């Protein structure tokens, strides 16, 4: 897509939103103490008719630049919360995490919009966690008002890709986050790289010291998972556990993972 003019992108993306070329997939996060599903992170996909699947890292930044992130966010959030209700009706009691672009956070009324959508779709706000990227949200402290509004409404806040952006430890202390997601570049070389072990252990301790949930992303090997359990990391997500799933694949995955969990931890 990089060699196509951006104007073509804007037209194509408008069509994608209107004509249903976008869909959401959902990646499980599990509790490391017992293997139970704790929530699902919603990730957007674009099936472009000519190009095939286009990755979000290629089109989300362009949507931000061309004023299309608002419609994308609202569409994705509605889709995700509707899916939460469908799972609940099938007896799958879970929570959802949704990625928010820093651009959306510039709008002071954004927390009200999210709450309104939750109410409209009859989803308790406590079931939703928003994932924010520390690099993109810099300077975080300017968002204090907006972030506090989300927390007052009962919505959880995760700091995504932790360790790669600009945020200082002081900001982590001052801002009302509920979860820290340790970036997968620190997880990748566990447990062999001593420096990564030290960093990950420190972030887990830091998170716990501040009363936050520590989540490891990008968990791909059994050794990584076992190490994370030994240091008391709370939650894990990654290809070892599950790739992002189509909504209707969740029930099958749950049954399969329940069987696999004892092998992963023995
Ligand atoms: P992210 O929030 O850090 O999401 C995690 C990305 O890592 C996802 O890529 C996921 O498929 C991938 N991943 C998960 N487990 C593993 C693993 O074990 N190994 C490896 N190598 N990768 C893994 P994806 O779906 O391509 O999303 C990329 C980024 O695009 C996301 O990074 C997020 O920042 C953004 N994004 C995705 N969906 C949305 C959305 O609906 N709205 C916004 N604003 N941004 C989104
Ligand atoms: Ca995320
Ligand atoms: Ca991440």
XYZ file of N, CA and C and ligand atoms in Angstrom:
846
model
N 0.797 -1.199 0.000
C 0.000 0.000 0.000
C 0.847 1.274 0.000
N 2.145 1.136 0.401
C 2.975 2.316 0.565
C 3.137 3.105 -0.728
N 3.045 2.436 -1.911
C 3.232 3.169 -3.148
C 1.919 3.701 -3.740
N 0.826 3.559 -3.021
C -0.443 4.137 -3.491
C -0.587 5.536 -2.913
N -1.142 6.468 -3.695
C -1.325 7.805 -3.131
C -2.267 7.751 -1.926
N -2.015 8.649 -0.982
C -2.820 8.617 0.235
C -4.296 8.930 -0.023
N -4.535 9.724 -1.088
C -5.930 10.048 -1.417
C -6.718 8.777 -1.725
N -6.066 7.867 -2.445
C -6.720 6.606 -2.767
C -7.029 5.842 -1.483
N -6.083 5.964 -0.540
C -6.307 5.308 0.742
C -7.567 5.862 1.418
N -7.653 7.188 1.456
C -8.770 7.816 2.161
C -10.094 7.369 1.547
N -10.150 7.357 0.193
C -11.377 6.904 -0.477
C -11.658 5.438 -0.159
N -10.597 4.649 -0.243
C -10.742 3.208 -0.009
C -11.174 2.914 1.412
N -10.635 3.681 2.341
C -10.945 3.411 3.735
C -12.378 3.829 4.070
N -12.822 4.942 3.469
C -14.212 5.358 3.635
C -15.137 4.247 3.147
N -14.802 3.662 2.019
C -15.606 2.566 1.464
C -15.556 1.343 2.385
N -14.356 1.087 2.917
C -14.192 -0.077 3.800
C -15.128 0.019 5.006
N -15.194 1.237 5.564
C -16.062 1.429 6.732
C -17.536 1.247 6.351
N -17.897 1.808 5.200
C -19.305 1.773 4.792
C -19.725 0.395 4.307
N -18.830 -0.331 3.668
C -19.241 -1.565 2.994
C -18.825 -2.841 3.715
N -18.381 -2.693 4.963
C -18.138 -3.906 5.750
C -16.873 -4.655 5.365
N -15.826 -3.933 4.907
C -14.556 -4.631 4.637
C -13.717 -4.767 5.906
N -14.157 -4.093 6.985
C -13.426 -4.182 8.248
C -14.090 -5.208 9.152
N -13.285 -5.900 9.921
C -13.877 -6.700 10.985
C -12.934 -6.751 12.167
N -13.435 -7.226 13.307
C -12.606 -7.302 14.502
C -12.263 -8.764 14.776
N -11.028 -8.980 15.234
C -10.646 -10.287 15.766
C -10.290 -10.068 17.241
N -10.217 -11.156 17.997
C -10.113 -11.031 19.450
C -9.036 -11.975 19.977
N -8.063 -11.394 20.711
C -6.983 -12.239 21.231
C -7.137 -12.414 22.748
N -7.202 -13.678 23.198
C -7.390 -13.935 24.631
C -6.199 -13.488 25.476
N -6.508 -13.040 26.691
C -5.509 -12.821 27.733
C -5.903 -13.771 28.859
N -4.919 -14.472 29.383
C -5.247 -15.438 30.445
C -4.555 -15.091 31.755
N -5.139 -15.561 32.853
C -4.503 -15.412 34.168
C -3.408 -16.442 34.290
N -2.234 -15.995 34.725
C -1.098 -16.920 34.798
C -1.160 -17.836 36.014
N -1.979 -17.523 37.008
C -2.052 -18.434 38.158
C -2.909 -19.657 37.857
N -3.931 -19.497 36.999
C -4.861 -20.624 36.813
C -5.210 -20.905 35.349
N -4.775 -20.061 34.437
C -5.053 -20.302 33.019
C -6.428 -19.823 32.569
N -7.203 -19.216 33.481
C -8.558 -18.778 33.094
C -8.500 -17.568 32.157
N -9.445 -17.534 31.234
C -9.579 -16.376 30.333
C -9.984 -15.168 31.169
N -9.249 -14.064 31.047
C -9.643 -12.875 31.812
C -10.246 -11.800 30.915
N -9.705 -11.640 29.704
C -10.379 -10.767 28.738
C -9.884 -11.011 27.330
N -10.540 -10.305 26.388
C -10.184 -10.429 24.973
C -9.835 -9.059 24.445
N -8.676 -8.968 23.777
C -8.307 -7.687 23.155
C -8.828 -7.659 21.730
N -9.590 -6.630 21.418
C -10.144 -6.475 20.074
C -9.094 -5.847 19.158
N -8.888 -6.439 17.986
C -7.913 -5.924 17.015
C -8.596 -5.828 15.657
N -8.432 -4.687 15.003
C -9.159 -4.471 13.745
C -8.427 -5.140 12.566
N -9.202 -5.594 11.592
C -8.663 -6.173 10.359
C -9.362 -5.537 9.163
N -8.582 -5.318 8.095
C -9.157 -4.784 6.854
C -8.872 -5.763 5.714
N -9.939 -6.312 5.172
C -9.808 -7.195 4.010
C -10.051 -6.343 2.775
N -8.975 -5.802 2.231
C -9.080 -4.943 1.059
C -9.297 -5.832 -0.154
N -10.350 -5.567 -0.969
C -10.684 -6.500 -2.050
C -9.523 -6.775 -3.015
N -8.715 -5.743 -3.330
C -7.622 -5.965 -4.287
C -6.329 -6.379 -3.621
N -6.053 -5.790 -2.462
C -4.750 -6.026 -1.821
C -4.750 -7.214 -0.876
N -5.934 -7.659 -0.479
C -6.011 -8.700 0.551
C -5.917 -8.065 1.925
N -5.510 -8.851 2.937
C -5.499 -8.308 4.298
C -4.478 -7.178 4.442
N -4.905 -6.052 5.013
C -3.994 -4.942 5.299
C -3.858 -4.847 6.813
N -2.613 -4.770 7.302
C -2.383 -4.757 8.756
C -2.752 -3.406 9.361
N -3.254 -3.424 10.609
C -3.644 -2.154 11.242
C -2.481 -1.180 11.382
N -1.266 -1.709 11.559
C -0.136 -0.775 11.715
C 0.078 0.037 10.437
N -0.502 -0.412 9.311
C -0.367 0.338 8.063
C -1.508 1.329 7.871
N -2.705 1.015 8.345
C -3.805 1.943 8.044
C -4.274 2.776 9.234
N -4.022 2.326 10.490
C -4.464 3.149 11.631
C -3.748 4.513 11.629
N -2.414 4.563 11.408
C -1.763 5.880 11.374
C -2.303 6.794 10.268
N -2.659 6.209 9.122
C -3.221 7.033 8.043
C -4.626 7.509 8.388
N -5.393 6.638 9.044
C -6.737 7.047 9.483
C -6.610 8.204 10.474
N -5.597 8.139 11.336
C -5.377 9.230 12.303
C -5.078 10.529 11.561
N -4.200 10.412 10.572
C -3.747 11.603 9.856
C -4.875 12.257 9.057
N -5.797 11.454 8.537
C -6.823 11.991 7.640
C -8.194 12.140 8.294
N -8.210 12.215 9.617
C -9.461 12.508 10.314
C -10.469 11.367 10.295
N -10.001 10.146 10.071
C -10.937 9.017 10.000
C -10.897 8.140 11.253
N -10.091 8.545 12.239
C -9.947 7.677 13.407
C -11.226 7.676 14.243
N -11.943 8.821 14.258
C -13.200 8.893 15.023
C -14.193 7.828 14.561
N -14.536 7.829 13.244
C -15.462 6.805 12.750
C -14.933 5.383 12.960
N -13.612 5.175 12.791
C -13.046 3.826 12.979
C -13.214 3.379 14.435
N -12.889 4.273 15.361
C -12.975 3.928 16.784
C -14.416 3.618 17.178
N -15.332 4.473 16.720
C -16.728 4.271 17.118
C -17.284 2.973 16.526
N -16.943 2.722 15.270
C -17.390 1.479 14.633
C -16.824 0.266 15.394
N -15.516 0.306 15.674
C -14.854 -0.839 16.318
C -15.363 -1.087 17.728
N -15.602 0.003 18.447
C -16.089 -0.137 19.823
C -17.493 -0.739 19.837
N -18.345 -0.234 18.939
C -19.711 -0.796 18.868
C -19.666 -2.280 18.511
N -18.830 -2.604 17.545
C -18.729 -3.990 17.116
C -18.257 -4.882 18.277
N -17.261 -4.390 19.002
C -16.682 -5.162 20.102
C -17.694 -5.346 21.247
N -18.405 -4.278 21.585
C -19.350 -4.379 22.704
C -20.561 -5.241 22.319
N -20.977 -5.159 21.056
C -22.038 -6.063 20.596
C -21.588 -7.512 20.707
N -20.312 -7.735 20.377
C -19.771 -9.088 20.457
C -19.724 -9.555 21.914
N -19.352 -8.646 22.816
C -19.347 -8.998 24.245
C -20.719 -9.500 24.669
N -21.777 -8.775 24.196
C -23.147 -9.185 24.568
C -23.509 -10.544 23.984
N -23.068 -10.771 22.733
C -23.366 -12.063 22.095
C -22.696 -13.195 22.879
N -21.432 -12.980 23.300
C -20.748 -14.007 24.106
C -21.472 -14.221 25.424
N -21.876 -13.126 26.056
C -22.573 -13.247 27.351
C -23.851 -14.073 27.164
N -24.560 -13.821 26.062
C -25.795 -14.565 25.827
C -25.532 -16.049 25.591
N -24.290 -16.345 25.142
C -23.920 -17.767 24.954
C -23.346 -18.365 26.242
N -23.324 -17.589 27.308
C -22.805 -18.100 28.582
C -21.323 -17.869 28.777
N -20.658 -17.130 27.861
C -19.230 -16.820 28.028
C -19.096 -15.471 28.723
N -18.746 -15.537 30.001
C -18.698 -14.315 30.804
C -17.276 -13.767 30.745
N -17.062 -12.654 30.066
C -15.691 -12.162 29.903
C -15.643 -10.631 29.902
N -14.453 -10.106 29.663
C -14.228 -8.658 29.581
C -13.545 -8.371 28.248
N -13.606 -7.111 27.815
C -12.938 -6.783 26.556
C -11.966 -5.613 26.722
N -10.908 -5.661 25.915
C -9.940 -4.566 25.868
C -9.973 -3.991 24.460
N -9.881 -2.654 24.386
C -10.014 -1.989 23.089
C -8.904 -0.947 22.953
N -8.230 -0.926 21.817
C -7.124 0.023 21.604
C -7.648 1.399 21.215
N -7.116 2.410 21.891
C -7.550 3.779 21.627
C -6.371 4.584 21.098
N -6.610 5.261 19.994
C -5.585 6.127 19.424
C -5.455 7.401 20.257
N -4.232 7.895 20.349
C -3.990 9.134 21.101
C -4.821 10.286 20.539
N -5.098 10.234 19.241
C -5.875 11.306 18.609
C -7.274 11.398 19.235
N -7.883 10.249 19.496
C -9.228 10.250 20.089
C -9.218 10.878 21.471
N -8.096 10.712 22.189
C -8.021 11.218 23.560
C -7.934 12.745 23.620
N -7.670 13.361 22.468
C -7.630 14.825 22.441
C -9.018 15.424 22.674
N -10.034 14.639 22.393
C -11.412 15.147 22.543
C -11.853 15.018 23.993
N -12.199 16.141 24.581
C -12.581 16.118 26.007
C -13.873 15.339 26.251
N -14.736 15.287 25.203
C -16.011 14.570 25.395
C -15.890 13.079 25.061
N -14.667 12.621 24.778
C -14.507 11.216 24.374
C -14.955 10.230 25.471
N -14.604 10.464 26.759
C -15.102 9.548 27.801
C -16.633 9.471 27.830
N -17.308 10.602 27.593
C -18.779 10.577 27.574
C -19.291 9.734 26.410
N -18.621 9.868 25.274
C -19.030 9.088 24.100
C -18.902 7.585 24.389
N -17.773 7.188 24.984
C -17.558 5.762 25.279
C -18.626 5.272 26.268
N -18.893 6.075 27.286
C -19.913 5.678 28.267
C -21.290 5.551 27.606
N -21.591 6.502 26.701
C -22.896 6.475 26.022
C -23.043 5.201 25.191
N -21.957 4.820 24.508
C -22.025 3.604 23.679
C -22.217 2.375 24.583
N -21.506 2.332 25.706
C -21.676 1.215 26.657
C -23.136 1.139 27.117
N -23.703 2.287 27.487
C -25.084 2.298 27.986
C -26.062 1.854 26.907
N -25.848 2.421 25.694
C -26.728 2.101 24.566
C -26.737 0.600 24.284
N -25.539 -0.020 24.397
C -25.433 -1.439 24.053
C -25.546 -2.332 25.289
N -25.869 -1.698 26.420
C -26.133 -2.456 27.649
C -24.923 -3.299 28.097
N -23.756 -2.663 28.061
C -22.529 -3.327 28.533
C -22.029 -2.546 29.754
N -21.883 -3.194 30.928
C -21.374 -2.469 32.098
C -19.980 -1.906 31.808
N -19.739 -0.655 32.161
C -18.448 -0.023 31.848
C -17.283 -0.778 32.490
N -17.557 -1.480 33.604
C -16.487 -2.227 34.298
C -15.951 -3.369 33.443
N -16.675 -3.739 32.397
C -16.238 -4.848 31.535
C -15.270 -4.403 30.457
N -15.020 -3.096 30.387
C -14.198 -2.544 29.303
C -12.887 -1.973 29.843
N -11.783 -2.344 29.162
C -10.483 -1.722 29.444
C -10.011 -1.058 28.160
N -9.547 0.164 28.254
C -8.990 0.833 27.077
C -7.475 0.729 27.131
N -6.858 0.359 26.021
C -5.394 0.254 25.949
C -4.835 1.494 25.258
N -3.927 2.168 25.942
C -3.323 3.401 25.418
C -1.833 3.175 25.270
N -1.264 3.714 24.207
C 0.168 3.528 23.979
C 0.927 4.704 24.558
N 1.906 4.394 25.380
C 2.560 5.498 26.081
C 3.315 6.413 25.124
N 3.922 5.871 24.082
C 4.649 6.732 23.156
C 3.738 7.752 22.505
N 2.609 7.250 22.007
C 1.696 8.108 21.261
C 0.954 9.091 22.163
N 0.825 8.780 23.428
C 0.023 9.647 24.298
C 0.875 10.692 25.008
N 2.120 10.768 24.635
C 3.011 11.730 25.263
C 2.591 13.165 24.929
N 2.620 14.129 25.844
C 2.888 13.913 27.262
C 1.640 13.438 28.003
N 1.792 12.319 28.661
C 0.647 11.685 29.319
C -0.048 12.590 30.326
N 0.738 13.376 30.992
C 0.192 14.146 32.098
C -0.892 15.121 31.621
N -0.793 15.516 30.348
C -1.807 16.422 29.792
C -3.170 15.744 29.683
N -3.149 14.412 29.719
C -4.398 13.674 29.565
C -5.032 13.329 30.904
N -4.469 13.849 31.967
C -4.946 13.502 33.312
C -6.469 13.630 33.433
N -7.020 14.756 32.957
C -8.469 14.980 33.085
C -9.266 13.905 32.367
N -8.859 13.644 31.116
C -9.593 12.665 30.300
C -9.496 11.282 30.927
N -8.291 10.908 31.355
C -8.104 9.567 31.915
C -8.893 9.422 33.222
N -8.886 10.458 34.016
C -9.637 10.405 35.281
C -11.135 10.239 35.008
N -11.618 10.906 33.964
C -13.047 10.768 33.615
C -13.404 9.323 33.287
N -12.500 8.639 32.565
C -12.769 7.213 32.264
C -12.871 6.406 33.555
N -11.933 6.651 34.472
C -11.909 5.864 35.711
C -13.150 6.124 36.560
N -13.592 7.383 36.591
C -14.802 7.711 37.360
C -15.992 6.922 36.805
N -15.978 6.692 35.506
C -17.078 5.961 34.868
C -16.922 4.444 35.025
N -15.812 3.999 35.638
C -15.637 2.567 35.874
C -14.870 1.851 34.765
N -14.410 2.588 33.755
C -13.685 1.988 32.629
C -12.211 1.809 33.021
N -11.640 0.620 32.733
C -10.238 0.341 33.068
C -9.297 0.970 32.047
N -8.058 1.208 32.460
C -7.060 1.818 31.566
C -5.749 1.049 31.619
N -5.320 0.554 30.468
C -4.033 -0.153 30.400
C -3.029 0.705 29.652
N -1.797 0.729 30.135
C -0.736 1.390 29.380
C -0.057 0.303 28.540
N -0.152 0.482 27.219
C 0.279 -0.542 26.255
C 1.759 -0.363 25.917
N 2.417 -1.421 25.459
C 3.813 -1.357 24.985
C 4.718 -0.717 26.036
N 4.472 -1.024 27.302
C 5.207 -0.331 28.362
C 6.706 -0.592 28.242
N 7.468 0.471 28.390
C 8.933 0.358 28.340
C 9.507 0.875 27.034
N 8.642 1.175 26.051
C 9.157 1.612 24.753
C 8.925 3.100 24.497
N 8.048 3.730 25.254
C 7.674 5.113 24.937
C 8.412 6.130 25.777
N 7.727 7.231 26.003
C 8.384 8.347 26.682
C 8.015 8.449 28.154
N 7.048 7.672 28.579
C 6.488 7.971 29.899
C 7.473 7.655 31.011
N 7.482 8.520 31.992
C 8.371 8.323 33.129
C 7.627 7.535 34.199
N 8.400 7.028 35.141
C 7.787 6.285 36.236
C 6.875 7.202 37.045
N 7.242 8.472 37.099
C 6.432 9.435 37.845
C 5.032 9.529 37.231
N 4.992 9.555 35.882
C 3.688 9.626 35.211
C 2.860 8.383 35.496
N 3.549 7.244 35.546
C 2.828 5.998 35.843
C 2.189 6.095 37.228
N 2.896 6.718 38.129
C 2.377 6.863 39.488
C 1.211 7.852 39.529
N 1.325 8.914 38.737
C 0.321 9.979 38.848
C -0.954 9.702 38.054
N -0.842 8.925 36.995
C -2.009 8.722 36.131
C -2.794 7.488 36.572
N -4.113 7.500 36.351
C -4.961 6.463 36.952
C -5.044 5.159 36.153
N -3.889 4.570 35.814
C -3.916 3.299 35.085
C -4.323 2.144 36.001
N -4.865 1.092 35.386
C -5.216 -0.109 36.149
C -4.351 -1.300 35.730
N -3.670 -1.186 34.584
C -2.921 -2.334 34.049
C -1.695 -1.843 33.281
N -0.603 -2.588 33.385
C 0.606 -2.293 32.613
C 0.843 -3.470 31.673
N 0.950 -3.197 30.381
C 1.265 -4.266 29.418
C 2.732 -4.149 29.016
N 3.506 -5.150 29.399
C 4.949 -5.118 29.143
C 5.180 -5.421 27.666
N 5.904 -4.554 26.990
C 6.075 -4.695 25.548
C 6.747 -6.022 25.180
N 6.338 -6.563 24.034
C 6.811 -7.894 23.691
C 8.300 -7.954 23.388
N 8.946 -6.818 23.147
C 10.396 -6.910 22.888
C 11.169 -7.317 24.151
N 10.600 -7.076 25.334
C 11.251 -7.525 26.573
C 10.940 -8.998 26.862
N 9.809 -9.447 26.336
C 9.376 -10.826 26.593
C 10.134 -11.792 25.672
N 10.450 -11.308 24.471
C 11.009 -12.153 23.413
C 12.222 -12.961 23.871
N 13.139 -12.335 24.619
C 14.386 -13.017 24.963
C 14.382 -13.652 26.357
N 13.203 -13.730 26.967
C 13.090 -14.457 28.235
C 13.170 -15.940 27.953
N 13.662 -16.762 28.860
C 14.304 -16.386 30.115
C 15.836 -16.376 29.995
N 16.364 -16.459 28.762
C 17.817 -16.584 28.610
C 18.566 -15.268 28.812
N 17.976 -14.163 28.355
C 18.688 -12.882 28.452
C 18.516 -12.303 29.862
N 19.622 -12.239 30.573
C 19.572 -11.777 31.966
C 18.979 -10.370 32.062
N 19.380 -9.478 31.139
C 18.892 -8.091 31.236
C 17.367 -8.016 31.066
N 16.823 -8.834 30.152
C 15.361 -8.824 29.967
C 14.657 -9.360 31.216
N 15.260 -10.384 31.837
C 14.664 -10.921 33.078
C 14.599 -9.833 34.141
N 15.694 -9.080 34.259
C 15.742 -8.020 35.283
C 14.672 -6.962 34.984
N 14.583 -6.571 33.712
C 13.618 -5.519 33.338
C 12.182 -5.990 33.593
N 11.878 -7.191 33.135
C 10.498 -7.678 33.257
C 10.129 -7.863 34.731
N 11.057 -8.432 35.490
C 10.796 -8.612 36.930
C 10.555 -7.256 37.601
N 11.355 -6.281 37.218
C 11.209 -4.948 37.826
C 9.865 -4.324 37.464
N 9.449 -4.485 36.211
C 8.156 -3.886 35.811
C 7.005 -4.576 36.560
N 7.107 -5.903 36.707
C 6.050 -6.621 37.439
C 5.985 -6.120 38.885
N 7.162 -5.985 39.518
C 7.197 -5.499 40.913
C 6.645 -4.074 41.004
N 7.058 -3.264 40.033
C 6.599 -1.872 39.998
C 5.067 -1.823 39.873
N 4.544 -2.612 38.947
C 3.088 -2.643 38.742
C 2.401 -3.046 40.046
N 2.894 -4.101 40.656
C 2.251 -4.571 41.895
C 2.364 -3.533 43.011
N 3.532 -2.898 43.076
C 3.732 -1.870 44.104
C 2.744 -0.727 43.959
N 2.322 -0.471 42.730
C 1.377 0.628 42.479
C -0.071 0.122 42.405
N -0.251 -1.163 42.688
C -1.612 -1.717 42.694
C -2.171 -1.990 41.307
N -1.294 -2.188 40.316
C -1.750 -2.413 38.937
C -1.559 -3.879 38.526
N -2.346 -4.308 37.558
C -2.190 -5.641 36.980
C -1.020 -5.625 36.003
N -0.144 -6.641 36.079
C 0.971 -6.754 35.122
C 0.620 -7.788 34.062
N 0.664 -7.367 32.820
C 0.349 -8.245 31.689
C 1.567 -8.343 30.773
N 1.907 -9.566 30.367
C 2.992 -9.758 29.400
C 2.376 -10.016 28.040
N 2.820 -9.283 27.018
C 2.296 -9.530 25.670
C 3.366 -10.184 24.808
N 2.934 -10.863 23.745
C 3.896 -11.502 22.854
C 4.518 -12.771 23.439
N 3.776 -13.484 24.271
C 4.287 -14.740 24.841
C 4.174 -15.832 23.762
N 5.330 -16.336 23.341
C 5.343 -17.295 22.226
C 5.860 -18.670 22.616
N 6.565 -18.774 23.763
C 7.140 -20.082 24.123
C 6.710 -20.503 25.531
N 6.768 -21.825 25.735
C 6.444 -22.384 27.053
C 7.416 -21.854 28.103
N 8.694 -21.699 27.722
C 9.705 -21.226 28.681
C 9.375 -19.799 29.156
N 8.930 -18.966 28.227
C 8.544 -17.601 28.613
C 7.379 -17.653 29.606
N 6.394 -18.467 29.283
C 5.209 -18.556 30.146
C 5.590 -19.049 31.546
N 6.448 -20.054 31.590
C 6.833 -20.595 32.905
C 7.623 -19.572 33.703
N 8.519 -18.863 33.027
C 9.293 -17.832 33.735
C 8.352 -16.762 34.299
N 7.400 -16.323 33.482
C 6.467 -15.269 33.930
C 5.668 -15.719 35.146
N 5.346 -17.015 35.187
C 4.643 -17.534 36.371
C 5.531 -17.461 37.612
N 6.829 -17.777 37.424
C 7.708 -17.794 38.609
C 7.887 -16.386 39.193
N 7.787 -15.357 38.368
C 8.000 -14.007 38.918
C 6.670 -13.337 39.302
N 5.572 -14.072 39.186
C 4.293 -13.540 39.674
C 3.600 -12.573 38.735
N 3.973 -12.597 37.444
C 3.251 -11.781 36.460
C 1.782 -12.261 36.429
N 0.829 -11.333 36.330
C -0.586 -11.704 36.505
C -1.230 -12.317 35.263
N -0.945 -11.700 34.105
C -1.723 -12.022 32.901
C -0.772 -12.196 31.718
N -1.101 -13.108 30.795
C -0.283 -13.280 29.589
C -1.158 -13.340 28.349
N -0.534 -12.925 27.248
C -1.210 -12.876 25.951
C -0.140 -13.163 24.905
N -0.464 -13.915 23.885
C 0.523 -14.161 22.832
C 0.200 -15.423 22.056
N 0.965 -15.645 20.988
C 0.658 -16.744 20.071
C 0.687 -18.112 20.744
N 1.490 -18.271 21.819
C 1.486 -19.562 22.521
C 0.090 -19.875 23.047
N -0.581 -18.853 23.523
C -1.900 -19.035 24.133
C -2.959 -19.056 23.034
N -2.951 -18.031 22.212
C -3.858 -17.998 21.056
C -3.457 -16.871 20.121
N -3.620 -17.111 18.838
C -3.551 -16.028 17.852
C -4.846 -15.222 17.983
N -4.902 -14.023 17.440
C -6.198 -13.330 17.427
C -7.238 -14.214 16.730
N -8.424 -14.333 17.332
C -9.440 -15.284 16.870
C -10.634 -14.566 16.247
N -11.261 -15.231 15.296
C -12.574 -14.774 14.849
C -13.545 -14.996 16.009
N -14.581 -14.154 16.092
C -15.478 -14.203 17.257
C -16.060 -15.601 17.492
N -16.416 -16.284 16.402
C -17.093 -17.570 16.600
C -16.127 -18.708 16.932
N -14.815 -18.395 16.961
C -13.835 -19.440 17.302
C -13.545 -19.481 18.802
N -14.127 -18.556 19.557
C -13.754 -18.450 20.972
C -14.159 -19.682 21.783
N -15.364 -20.159 21.572
C -15.831 -21.298 22.377
C -14.921 -22.514 22.146
N -14.552 -22.763 20.875
C -13.666 -23.887 20.554
C -12.305 -23.718 21.198
N -11.780 -22.493 21.144
C -10.463 -22.238 21.743
C -10.511 -22.489 23.249
N -11.567 -22.030 23.915
C -11.671 -22.173 25.372
C -11.581 -23.651 25.765
N -12.306 -24.486 25.049
C -12.297 -25.924 25.364
C -10.907 -26.512 25.129
N -10.283 -26.114 24.018
C -8.949 -26.639 23.676
C -7.911 -26.163 24.693
N -7.990 -24.899 25.092
C -6.964 -24.350 25.992
C -7.075 -24.951 27.396
N -8.292 -25.225 27.840
C -8.471 -25.873 29.150
C -7.712 -27.191 29.208
N -7.708 -27.900 28.083
C -6.999 -29.188 28.008
C -5.492 -28.983 27.984
N -5.057 -27.906 27.308
C -3.632 -27.680 27.081
C -2.930 -27.083 28.304
N -3.681 -26.346 29.144
C -3.085 -25.612 30.264
C -2.217 -26.494 31.181
N -2.677 -27.681 31.602
C -1.825 -28.484 32.489
C -0.464 -28.807 31.866
N -0.434 -29.078 30.564
C 0.855 -29.367 29.889
C 1.773 -28.147 29.906
N 1.189 -26.970 29.735
C 2.000 -25.750 29.666
C 2.671 -25.453 30.999
N 2.077 -25.899 32.068
C 2.557 -25.474 33.389
C 3.260 -26.583 34.154
N 3.244 -27.819 33.629
C 3.837 -28.917 34.415
C 5.354 -28.989 34.191
P -0.942 -3.786 19.990
O -2.091 -3.130 20.687
O 0.355 -3.827 20.696
O -1.464 -5.248 19.638
C -0.679 -6.405 19.686
C -0.213 -6.823 18.313
O 0.712 -7.909 18.468
C -1.329 -7.341 17.420
O -0.984 -7.010 16.088
C -1.250 -8.852 17.633
O -1.793 -9.600 16.582
C 0.237 -9.038 17.762
N 0.589 -10.204 18.577
C -0.141 -10.813 19.529
N 0.514 -11.849 20.076
C 1.729 -11.918 19.466
C 2.868 -12.791 19.585
O 2.904 -13.718 20.399
N 3.924 -12.529 18.785
C 3.925 -11.511 17.875
N 5.013 -11.342 17.127
N 2.867 -10.659 17.725
C 1.778 -10.867 18.515
P -2.013 -6.300 15.105
O -3.378 -6.903 15.252
O -1.373 -6.289 13.750
O -2.105 -4.834 15.661
C -1.014 -3.942 15.592
C -1.298 -2.663 16.304
O -2.330 -1.904 15.655
C -1.805 -2.876 17.722
O -0.708 -3.103 18.563
C -2.543 -1.582 17.997
O -1.644 -0.587 18.423
C -3.066 -1.205 16.626
N -4.494 -1.560 16.538
C -5.064 -2.774 16.297
N -6.403 -2.687 16.295
C -6.702 -1.390 16.543
C -7.943 -0.659 16.675
O -9.057 -1.191 16.558
N -7.840 0.693 16.939
C -6.623 1.311 17.088
N -6.621 2.621 17.361
N -5.461 0.656 16.974
C -5.484 -0.676 16.707
Ca -3.028 -3.240 22.585
Ca 1.029 -3.869 22.790
